[in-house]
Structure formats: C-alpha cells, structure tokens
Coordinates of C-alpha atoms in Angstrom, one line a residue:
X135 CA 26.4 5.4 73.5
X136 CA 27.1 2.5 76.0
X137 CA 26.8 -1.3 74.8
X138 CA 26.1 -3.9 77.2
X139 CA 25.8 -7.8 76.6
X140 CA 22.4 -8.9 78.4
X141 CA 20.1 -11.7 78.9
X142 CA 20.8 -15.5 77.9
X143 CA 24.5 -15.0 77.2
X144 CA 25.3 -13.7 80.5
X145 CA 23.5 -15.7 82.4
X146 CA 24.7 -18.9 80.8
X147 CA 28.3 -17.4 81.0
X148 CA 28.4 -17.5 84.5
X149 CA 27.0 -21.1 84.8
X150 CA 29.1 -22.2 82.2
X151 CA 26.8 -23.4 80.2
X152 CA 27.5 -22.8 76.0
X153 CA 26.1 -19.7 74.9
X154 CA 23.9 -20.3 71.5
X155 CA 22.7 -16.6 71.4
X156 CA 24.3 -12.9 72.1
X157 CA 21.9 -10.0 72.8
X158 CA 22.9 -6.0 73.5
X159 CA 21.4 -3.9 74.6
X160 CA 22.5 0.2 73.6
X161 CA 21.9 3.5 76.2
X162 CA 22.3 6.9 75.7
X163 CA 21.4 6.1 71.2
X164 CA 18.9 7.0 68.8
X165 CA 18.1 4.9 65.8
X166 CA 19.5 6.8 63.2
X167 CA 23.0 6.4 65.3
X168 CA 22.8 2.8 64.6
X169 CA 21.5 3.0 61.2
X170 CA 24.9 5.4 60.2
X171 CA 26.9 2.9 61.7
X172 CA 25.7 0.4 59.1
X173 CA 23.1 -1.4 61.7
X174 CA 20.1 -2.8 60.0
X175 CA 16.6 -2.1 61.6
X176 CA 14.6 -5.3 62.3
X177 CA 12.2 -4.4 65.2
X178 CA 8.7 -4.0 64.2
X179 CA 7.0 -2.5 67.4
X180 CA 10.5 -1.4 68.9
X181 CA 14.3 -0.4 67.8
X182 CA 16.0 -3.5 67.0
X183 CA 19.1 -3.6 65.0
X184 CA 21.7 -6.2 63.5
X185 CA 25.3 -5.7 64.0
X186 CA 26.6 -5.3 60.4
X187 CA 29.4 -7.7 61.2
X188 CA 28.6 -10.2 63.9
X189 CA 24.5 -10.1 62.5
X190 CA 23.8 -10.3 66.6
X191 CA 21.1 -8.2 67.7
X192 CA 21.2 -4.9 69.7
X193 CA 18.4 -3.2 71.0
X194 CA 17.7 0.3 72.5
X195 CA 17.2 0.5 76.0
X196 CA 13.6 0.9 76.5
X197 CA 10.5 0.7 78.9
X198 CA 7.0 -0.7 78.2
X199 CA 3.9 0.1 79.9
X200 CA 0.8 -2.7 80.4
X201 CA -2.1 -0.8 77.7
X202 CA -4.3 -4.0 77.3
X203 CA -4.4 -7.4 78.1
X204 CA -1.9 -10.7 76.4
X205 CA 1.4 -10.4 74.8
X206 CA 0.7 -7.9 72.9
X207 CA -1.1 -5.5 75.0
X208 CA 2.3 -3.2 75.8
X209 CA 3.2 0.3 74.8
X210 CA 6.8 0.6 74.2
X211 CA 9.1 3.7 75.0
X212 CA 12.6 3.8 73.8
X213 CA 15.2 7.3 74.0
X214 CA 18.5 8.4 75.0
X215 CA 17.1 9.0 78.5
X216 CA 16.2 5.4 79.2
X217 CA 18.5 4.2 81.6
X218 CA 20.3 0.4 81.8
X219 CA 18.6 -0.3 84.9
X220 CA 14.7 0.8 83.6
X221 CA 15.5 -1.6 81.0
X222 CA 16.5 -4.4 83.1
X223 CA 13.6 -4.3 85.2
X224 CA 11.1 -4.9 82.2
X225 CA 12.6 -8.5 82.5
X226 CA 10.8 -11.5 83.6
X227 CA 13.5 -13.2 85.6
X228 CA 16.3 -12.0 87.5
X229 CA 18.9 -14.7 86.1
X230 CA 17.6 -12.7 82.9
X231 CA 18.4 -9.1 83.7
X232 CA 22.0 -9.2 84.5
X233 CA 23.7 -6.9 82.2
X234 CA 27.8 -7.0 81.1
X235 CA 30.0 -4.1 80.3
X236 CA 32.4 -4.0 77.4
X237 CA 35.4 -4.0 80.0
X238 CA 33.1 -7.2 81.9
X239 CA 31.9 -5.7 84.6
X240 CA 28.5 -7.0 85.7
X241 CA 25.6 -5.0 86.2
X242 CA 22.8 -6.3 88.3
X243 CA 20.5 -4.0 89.9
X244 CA 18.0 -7.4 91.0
X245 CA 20.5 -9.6 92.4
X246 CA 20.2 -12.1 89.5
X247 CA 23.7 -13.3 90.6
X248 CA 22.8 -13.9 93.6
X249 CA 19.5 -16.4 92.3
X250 CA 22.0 -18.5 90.1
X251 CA 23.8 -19.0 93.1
X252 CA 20.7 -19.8 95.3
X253 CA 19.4 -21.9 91.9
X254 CA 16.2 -19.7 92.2
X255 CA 14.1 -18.8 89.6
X256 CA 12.5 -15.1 90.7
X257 CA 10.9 -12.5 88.9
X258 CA 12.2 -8.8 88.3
X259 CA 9.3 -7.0 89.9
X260 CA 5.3 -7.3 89.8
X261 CA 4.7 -6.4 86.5
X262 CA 6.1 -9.5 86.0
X263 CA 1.5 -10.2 85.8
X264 CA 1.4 -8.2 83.2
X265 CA 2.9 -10.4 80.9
X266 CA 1.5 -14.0 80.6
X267 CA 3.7 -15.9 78.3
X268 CA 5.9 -14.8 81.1
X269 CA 4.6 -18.2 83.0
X270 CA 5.0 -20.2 80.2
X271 CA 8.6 -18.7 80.5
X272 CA 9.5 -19.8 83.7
X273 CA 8.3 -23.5 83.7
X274 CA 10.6 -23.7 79.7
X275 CA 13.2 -22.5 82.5
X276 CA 12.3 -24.6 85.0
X277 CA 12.8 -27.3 82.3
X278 CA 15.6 -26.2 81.3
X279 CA 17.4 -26.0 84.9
X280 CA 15.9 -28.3 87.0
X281 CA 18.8 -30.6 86.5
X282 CA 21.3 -28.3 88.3
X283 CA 18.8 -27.6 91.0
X284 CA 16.5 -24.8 89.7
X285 CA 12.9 -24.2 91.4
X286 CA 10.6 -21.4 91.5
X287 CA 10.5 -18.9 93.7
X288 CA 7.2 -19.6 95.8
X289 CA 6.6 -15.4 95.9
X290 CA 6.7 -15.6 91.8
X291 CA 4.8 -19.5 92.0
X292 CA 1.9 -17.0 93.7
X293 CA 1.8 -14.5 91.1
X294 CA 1.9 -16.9 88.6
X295 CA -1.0 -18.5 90.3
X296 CA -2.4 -15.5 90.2
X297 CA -2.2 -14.5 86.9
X298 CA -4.5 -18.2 86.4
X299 CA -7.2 -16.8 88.6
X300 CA -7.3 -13.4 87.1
X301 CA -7.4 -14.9 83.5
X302 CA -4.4 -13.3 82.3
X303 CA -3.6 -16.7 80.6
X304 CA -7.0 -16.8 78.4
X305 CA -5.2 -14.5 76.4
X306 CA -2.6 -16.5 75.1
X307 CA -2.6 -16.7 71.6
X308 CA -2.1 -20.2 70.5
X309 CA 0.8 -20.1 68.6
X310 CA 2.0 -18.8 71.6
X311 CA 1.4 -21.5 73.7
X312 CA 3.0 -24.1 71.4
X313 CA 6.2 -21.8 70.6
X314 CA 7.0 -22.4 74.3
X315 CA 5.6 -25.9 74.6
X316 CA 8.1 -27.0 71.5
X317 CA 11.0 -25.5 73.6
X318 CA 10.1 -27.0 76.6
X319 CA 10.1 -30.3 75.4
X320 CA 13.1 -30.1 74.0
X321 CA 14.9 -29.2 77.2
X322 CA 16.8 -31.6 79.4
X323 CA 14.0 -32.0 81.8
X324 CA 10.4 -31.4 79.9
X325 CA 8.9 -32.9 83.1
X326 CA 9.9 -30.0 85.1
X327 CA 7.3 -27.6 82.3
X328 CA 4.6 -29.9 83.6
X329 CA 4.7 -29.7 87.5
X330 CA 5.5 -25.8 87.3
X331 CA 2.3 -25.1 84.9
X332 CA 0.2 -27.8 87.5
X333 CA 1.2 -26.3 90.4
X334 CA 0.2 -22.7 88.9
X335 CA -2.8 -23.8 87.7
X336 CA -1.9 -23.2 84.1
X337 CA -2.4 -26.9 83.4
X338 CA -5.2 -27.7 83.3
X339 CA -6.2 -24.1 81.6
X340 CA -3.4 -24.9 78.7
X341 CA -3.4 -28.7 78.5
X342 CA -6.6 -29.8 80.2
X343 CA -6.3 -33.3 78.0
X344 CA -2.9 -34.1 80.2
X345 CA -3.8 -32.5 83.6
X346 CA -6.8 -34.4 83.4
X347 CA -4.3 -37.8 83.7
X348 CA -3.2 -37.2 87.0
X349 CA -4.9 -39.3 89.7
X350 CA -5.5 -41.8 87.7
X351 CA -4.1 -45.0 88.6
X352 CA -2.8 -47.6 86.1
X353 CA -2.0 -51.2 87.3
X354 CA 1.1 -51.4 89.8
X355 CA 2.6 -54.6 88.0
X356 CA 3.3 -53.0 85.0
X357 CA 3.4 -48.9 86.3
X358 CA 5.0 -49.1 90.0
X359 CA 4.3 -45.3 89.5
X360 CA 0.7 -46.0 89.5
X361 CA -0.3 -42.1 88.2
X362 CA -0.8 -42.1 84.8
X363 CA 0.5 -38.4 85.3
X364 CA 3.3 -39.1 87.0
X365 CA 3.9 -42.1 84.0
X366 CA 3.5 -39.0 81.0
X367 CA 6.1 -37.0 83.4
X368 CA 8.8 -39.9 83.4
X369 CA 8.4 -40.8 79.7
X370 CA 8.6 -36.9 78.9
X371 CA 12.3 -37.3 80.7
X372 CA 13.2 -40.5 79.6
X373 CA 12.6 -39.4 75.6
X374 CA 14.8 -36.3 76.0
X375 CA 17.2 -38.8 77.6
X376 CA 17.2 -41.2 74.3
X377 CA 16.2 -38.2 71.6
X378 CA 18.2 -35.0 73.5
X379 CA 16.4 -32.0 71.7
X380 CA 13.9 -33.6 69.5
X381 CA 10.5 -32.0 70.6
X382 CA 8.9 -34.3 67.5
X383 CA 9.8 -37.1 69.9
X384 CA 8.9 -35.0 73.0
X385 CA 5.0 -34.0 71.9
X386 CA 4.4 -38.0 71.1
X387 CA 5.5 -38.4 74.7
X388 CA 3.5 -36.0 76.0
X389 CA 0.3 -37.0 74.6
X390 CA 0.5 -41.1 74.0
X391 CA -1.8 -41.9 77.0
X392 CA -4.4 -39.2 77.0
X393 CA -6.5 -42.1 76.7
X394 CA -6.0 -43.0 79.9
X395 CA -8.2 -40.3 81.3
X396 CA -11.3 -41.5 79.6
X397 CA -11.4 -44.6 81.4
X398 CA -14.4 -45.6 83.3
X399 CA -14.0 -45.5 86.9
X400 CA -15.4 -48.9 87.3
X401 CA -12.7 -50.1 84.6
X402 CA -10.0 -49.0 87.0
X403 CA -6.9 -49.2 87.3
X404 CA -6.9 -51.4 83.8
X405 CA -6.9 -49.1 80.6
X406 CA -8.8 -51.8 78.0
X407 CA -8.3 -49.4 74.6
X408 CA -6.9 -46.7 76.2
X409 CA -4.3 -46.1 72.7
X410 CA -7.8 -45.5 70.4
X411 CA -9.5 -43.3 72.8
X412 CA -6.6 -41.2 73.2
X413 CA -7.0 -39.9 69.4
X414 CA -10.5 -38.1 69.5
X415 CA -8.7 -35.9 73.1
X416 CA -5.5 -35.5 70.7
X417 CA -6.7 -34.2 67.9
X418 CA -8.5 -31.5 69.8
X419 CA -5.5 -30.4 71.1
X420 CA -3.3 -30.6 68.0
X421 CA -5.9 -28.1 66.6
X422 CA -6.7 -26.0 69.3
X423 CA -2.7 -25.5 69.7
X424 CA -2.0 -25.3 65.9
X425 CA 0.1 -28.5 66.1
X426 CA 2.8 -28.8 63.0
X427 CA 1.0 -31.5 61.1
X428 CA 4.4 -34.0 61.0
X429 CA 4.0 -33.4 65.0
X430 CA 0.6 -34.1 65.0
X431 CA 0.6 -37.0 62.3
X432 CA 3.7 -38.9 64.3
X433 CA 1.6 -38.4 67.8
X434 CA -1.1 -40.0 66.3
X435 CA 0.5 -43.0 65.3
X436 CA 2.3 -43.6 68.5
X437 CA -0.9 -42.7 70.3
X438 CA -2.4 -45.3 68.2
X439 CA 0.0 -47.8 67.8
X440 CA 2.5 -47.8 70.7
X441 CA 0.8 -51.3 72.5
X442 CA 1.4 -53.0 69.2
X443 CA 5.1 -52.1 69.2
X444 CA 5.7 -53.2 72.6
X445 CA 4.2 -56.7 71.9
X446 CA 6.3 -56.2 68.1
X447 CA 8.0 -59.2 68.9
X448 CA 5.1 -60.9 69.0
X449 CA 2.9 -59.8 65.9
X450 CA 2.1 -61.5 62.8
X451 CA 4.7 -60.4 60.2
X452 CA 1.3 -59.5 58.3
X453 CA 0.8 -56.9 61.0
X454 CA 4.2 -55.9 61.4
X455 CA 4.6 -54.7 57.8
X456 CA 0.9 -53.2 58.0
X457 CA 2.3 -51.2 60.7
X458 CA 5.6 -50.1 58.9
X459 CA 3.2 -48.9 56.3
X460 CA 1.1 -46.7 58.4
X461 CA 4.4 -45.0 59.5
X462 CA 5.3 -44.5 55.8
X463 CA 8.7 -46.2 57.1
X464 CA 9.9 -47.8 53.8
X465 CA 10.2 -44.3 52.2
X466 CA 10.5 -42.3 55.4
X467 CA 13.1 -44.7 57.7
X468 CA 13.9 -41.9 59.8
X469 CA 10.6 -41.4 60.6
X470 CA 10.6 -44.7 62.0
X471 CA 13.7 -43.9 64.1
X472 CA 11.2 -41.2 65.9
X473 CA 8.2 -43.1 66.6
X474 CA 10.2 -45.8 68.0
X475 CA 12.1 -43.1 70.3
X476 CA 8.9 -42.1 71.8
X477 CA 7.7 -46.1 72.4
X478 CA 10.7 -47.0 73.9
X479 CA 10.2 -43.9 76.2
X480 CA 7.0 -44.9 77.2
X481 CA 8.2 -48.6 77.5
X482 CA 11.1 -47.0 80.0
X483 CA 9.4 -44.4 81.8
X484 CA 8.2 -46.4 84.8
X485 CA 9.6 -46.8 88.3
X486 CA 12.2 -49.2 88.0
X487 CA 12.6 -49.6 84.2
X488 CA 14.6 -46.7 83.5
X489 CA 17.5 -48.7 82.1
X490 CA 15.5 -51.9 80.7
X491 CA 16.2 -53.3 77.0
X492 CA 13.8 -52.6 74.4
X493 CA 14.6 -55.2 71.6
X494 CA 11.7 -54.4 69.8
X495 CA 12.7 -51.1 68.3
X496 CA 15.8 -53.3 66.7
X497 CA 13.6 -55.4 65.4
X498 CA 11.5 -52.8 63.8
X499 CA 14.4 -51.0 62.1
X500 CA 15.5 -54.8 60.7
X501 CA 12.2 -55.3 59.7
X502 CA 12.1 -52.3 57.7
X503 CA 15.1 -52.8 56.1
X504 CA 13.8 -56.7 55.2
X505 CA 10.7 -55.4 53.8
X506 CA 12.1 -52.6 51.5
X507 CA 15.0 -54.7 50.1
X508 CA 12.4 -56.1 48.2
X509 CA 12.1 -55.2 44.7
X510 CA 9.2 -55.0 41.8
X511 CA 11.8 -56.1 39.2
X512 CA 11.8 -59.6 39.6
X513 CA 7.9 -59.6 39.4
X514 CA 8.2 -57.2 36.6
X515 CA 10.5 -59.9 34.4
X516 CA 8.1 -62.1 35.4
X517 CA 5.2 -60.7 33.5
X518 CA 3.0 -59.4 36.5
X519 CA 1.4 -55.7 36.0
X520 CA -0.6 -53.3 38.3
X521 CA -1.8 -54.2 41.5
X522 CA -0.2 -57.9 40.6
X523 CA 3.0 -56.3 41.3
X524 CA 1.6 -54.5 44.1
X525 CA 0.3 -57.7 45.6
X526 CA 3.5 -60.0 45.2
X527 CA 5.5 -57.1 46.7
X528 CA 3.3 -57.4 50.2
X529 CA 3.3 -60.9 50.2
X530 CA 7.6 -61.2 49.5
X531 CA 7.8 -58.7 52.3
X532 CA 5.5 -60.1 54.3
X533 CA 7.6 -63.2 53.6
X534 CA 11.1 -61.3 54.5
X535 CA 9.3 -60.4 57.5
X536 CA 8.8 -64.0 58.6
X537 CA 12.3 -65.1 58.1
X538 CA 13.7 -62.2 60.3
X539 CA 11.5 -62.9 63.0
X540 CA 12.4 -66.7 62.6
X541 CA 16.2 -66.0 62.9
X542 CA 16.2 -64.4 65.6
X543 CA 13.9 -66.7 68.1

C-alpha cells in the first residue's frame, strides 16, 4: 500500500497559496485494507474512505471509462493493479494531477509543474471531452487564478469549444451548473468564469440571459465601458473586491442588468426601465438553474431596485422606508449589508470609478437603524390598537427618516 497527497493541496502547496482541503489517493489496496485499518467507506459509485484520525479523504487509485454521455455517464475501475500514473491521467487539469510522496517527492507524469510555472491552465489528455462539468472546471479556475496570470491553454480552449458544438454540455444537470457557478463567483476574479465560458461558447448555452448583454452599448457619460457586458464583468470583480467570497453578493452582480438586453434598438444606448424588465429574464434563470431562493429573492431586489439606491440620497423618506421594507431590513439588517454590496458594485464597476465614494449605502444602514429604533410602546400607552399602531409606527419612522436626511445635507 502506497499513499500519496494529490490534487488541490499539492498544487496550492507549490504556489503558496493556503491549502483548505487534503486529498490521497492509495495504490497497490483493496477496500477491506482500509476498512481494517478503521477507514470509513463514503464513496457511493467508487472506494472512498475517511482517515479515522485526520477525517481527510483517501481514495483508491482507479480508472473510469466514458459509457454514456454527462457527469455521470462513467464506469469506474478501481484494484491493486491500478497504477498512480493511470490515475493521474483521469484528471482534468495538469496543475490537478501532481501527486506527493510521503517522503515529498513529486510525482508528475503531465508536467503540471511545469504549467504552474508557465501560469497555464491545460488538460491531462483528450478524454478531457468526455467530461463536461470539466469546462465549467476550468473557467471556476480561470477565476480563481487569473490574478496571478492564469489563461487557458488555447489546445484545451478548442476542445472545450468543442465539447459546445458536439453538445456535450446539454447534458449538464442543473444543479450542476450552479454548484460551479456559486464557486466561481466567489473567487477573486468571477469575471475571468465569464470570458472563458464566452470564448468556448458555453455562454450563451449556460447563461444565454448574460451572453445576450454583450454588444450592447449603454451611454459613455455614465459607462466609459460602453458594453453592458463588459459593465456585468467589472461589477462581478468589483463585488468580490468589497464582499471577498460572498457568491450571495456575487449572483446579484451577475444578473442586475439583464434588462439591458431587452432594450429596443431604436432606444439605444439609453436603458429607460431596464431594472423592471430585467426580472421576467431573471426569474427564468433562477428556475431553470435551481437558484437558492435567498439568492434568487436578494437578486430580485437589487435587480429591481438598484436605480433607486443610487439616487437614495435623493428619495422621499416615504420611499426610503418603503424600500427598507421590501428588503425586510428592519428584521434582517444584514441582509441590507448584502444588497447594498452588490449596488455599490454596480455603482463602481465602470471605467474610471473603481475607487469612487458611495455615501448612499451609509445612509441606508443609518436609515435603517432610524427607522427600527422606533417603538410600538409609546403608541401602545397611548391607547392606539391594531393597524393604529401599525400606522403611527410608518409615519414616526417615516418621520426619523426625514430628520436623518435633514442632518446630514
């Protein structure tokens, strides 16, 4: 029995990066080696085990053979006889399918030392087609590395392309598609996800609400950017700049201007509306991608609503608190923290305006605060019942509100 440390750890180890994860792999073992060694079985359609101690997975080297079409469509072979290297190669990437021995040497048939070095990300070997969340793999990664230099190979860019025209990606399951989406935009460069799945032709399979905003042109005064997909692209980086990890954040980014796309084209380059007619285009997508609903609710509302919190400053305090209560923010404040993330990412994700102010989300949070320091006891001592209460509750806040806004002109 040989144990090696594969995958994620190993590649992260030698670009110093933390390692969150440590997967082993075992050669030359049979599962009930493992199980007297107090390993507990987890794998369902291969032998996976957890250490007894550590809880870390190891699984037996094995090789898998292409019996149908999707993720699932693989026959599994796993024995003594499997070799290290006949494992590696069932990778997707070579940064993937470097191997370490217990004494640290490095094993790595593909050169997948050599591709950190050259900030490459390549695929193991053609059957890297057989796989299609595979290509949703490699733009998370791209996502994930563009910031020290990563970019796709262009030979695994044409199989990926590939694997588009053949219509290895129709079978994606959905909750596929989002388990990669959700990582990807919680990476350090989401926009990098985007312009990998474009440029294979994914995007517009997967997302065809977003590919559909590029080319479109929004007015230069206020978007020097002027492509509204270039604009989702810059707001996707600028949210993981202000909310690092928060895919919540990240998926209102993503999808608060797919409006934008069902602009007339003799209404162009203005976008009169644009935040209502992007619901009808995101609700098809949060269902047809099995969206979480506190996802979908919050990308509604900024969606909906984000125009109204740029001009915030400017509102009635009647539509202020109106607001507040759409968000549920008196009971829910950090709810309020997220949806104003993702406006002041849109506000900032334009050429130029990367490092503008955005008082408005301070005003918000005061707001909120103004409005639920406000009590029903007074009006309680005072006699009023019901919807009384209910009433002169709205109207003190709404009052609170005004005297905020008043203090700080």
């Amino acid at each position: 029995m040989r144990i090696y440390l594969v995958g994620g750890a190993v590649r992260d180890t030698l670009l110093g990066r933390p390692v969150v994860d440590h997967d082993h792999v075992v050669v030359g073992a049979r599962p009930d080696e493992l199980l007297a060694e107090g390993y507990r079985p987890v794998g369902k359609d291969f032998p996976v085990f957890l250490h007894p101690q550590s809880g870390e997975e190891y699984a037996l080297a094995r090789t898998e053979r292409k019996t149908g079409h999707g993720y699932h469509g693989f026959a599994f072979h796993a024995d003594p006889t499997v070799t290290l290297e006949q494992d590696l190669a069932r990778r997707d990437l070579t940064i993937n399918a470097i191997a370490q021995a217990q004494d640290g040497t490095l094993v790595d048939p593909f050169d997948g030392t050599g591709d950190l070095a050259r900030r490459l990300l390549r695929h193991v070997s053609p059957a890297f087609v057989e796989d299609p969340v595979r290509l949703l793999r490699v733009a998370r990664f791209a996502a994930r590395f563009a910031p020290l230099g990563f970019t796709v190979a262009p030979e695994t860019m044409a199989l990926m392309q590939l694997m588009v025209r053949q219509g290895e990606i129709d079978h994606l399951v959905p909750e596929r598609v989002w388990q990669e989406t959700r990582k990807a935009l919680a990476e350090a460069q989401p926009s990098a996800f985007l312009r990998v799945l474009r440029e294979a032709g994914a995007l517009a399979v997967l997302f065809p609400e977003v590919d559909a905003l590029y080319g479109v042109p929004q007015r230069a005064e206020f978007h020097p950017e002027v492509d509204t997909g270039v604009h989702v692209e810059m707001v996707l980086d600028m949210a993981a700049r202000i909310a690092p990890g928060n895919d919540v954040v990240g998926f209102c980014a993503l999808t608060h201007d797919l409006g934008k796309a069902l602009t007339p084209a003799d209404a162009l380059p203005r976008h009169v509306g644009h935040e209502h007619a992007g619901v009808k285009p995101l609700q098809g997508l949060v269902a047809r991608l099995k969206v979480p609903t506190e996802h979908a609710a919050l990308a509604e509302l900024v969606c909906r609503e984000h125009l109204n919190v740029h001009r915030a400053l400017e509102l009635k305090a009647s539509t202020v608190l109106r607001l507040l209560s759409s968000l549920d923010a008196l009971r829910r404040p950090e709810r309020l923290g997220l949806f104003l993330a993702a406006c002041e990412a849109d506000k900032r994700g334009r050429l130029g305006h990367g490092d503008d102010d955005y008082p408005q989300a301070a005003y918000l949070l005061r707001a909120r605060d103004a409005a639920a320091a406000v009590s029903s006891a007074p009006f309680a001592a005072q006699g009023l019942q019901g919807p009384a209460i209910g009433e002169a509750m709205a109207a003190a806040r709404v009052a609170a509100i005004a005297h905020l806004r008043q203090s700080i002109a």
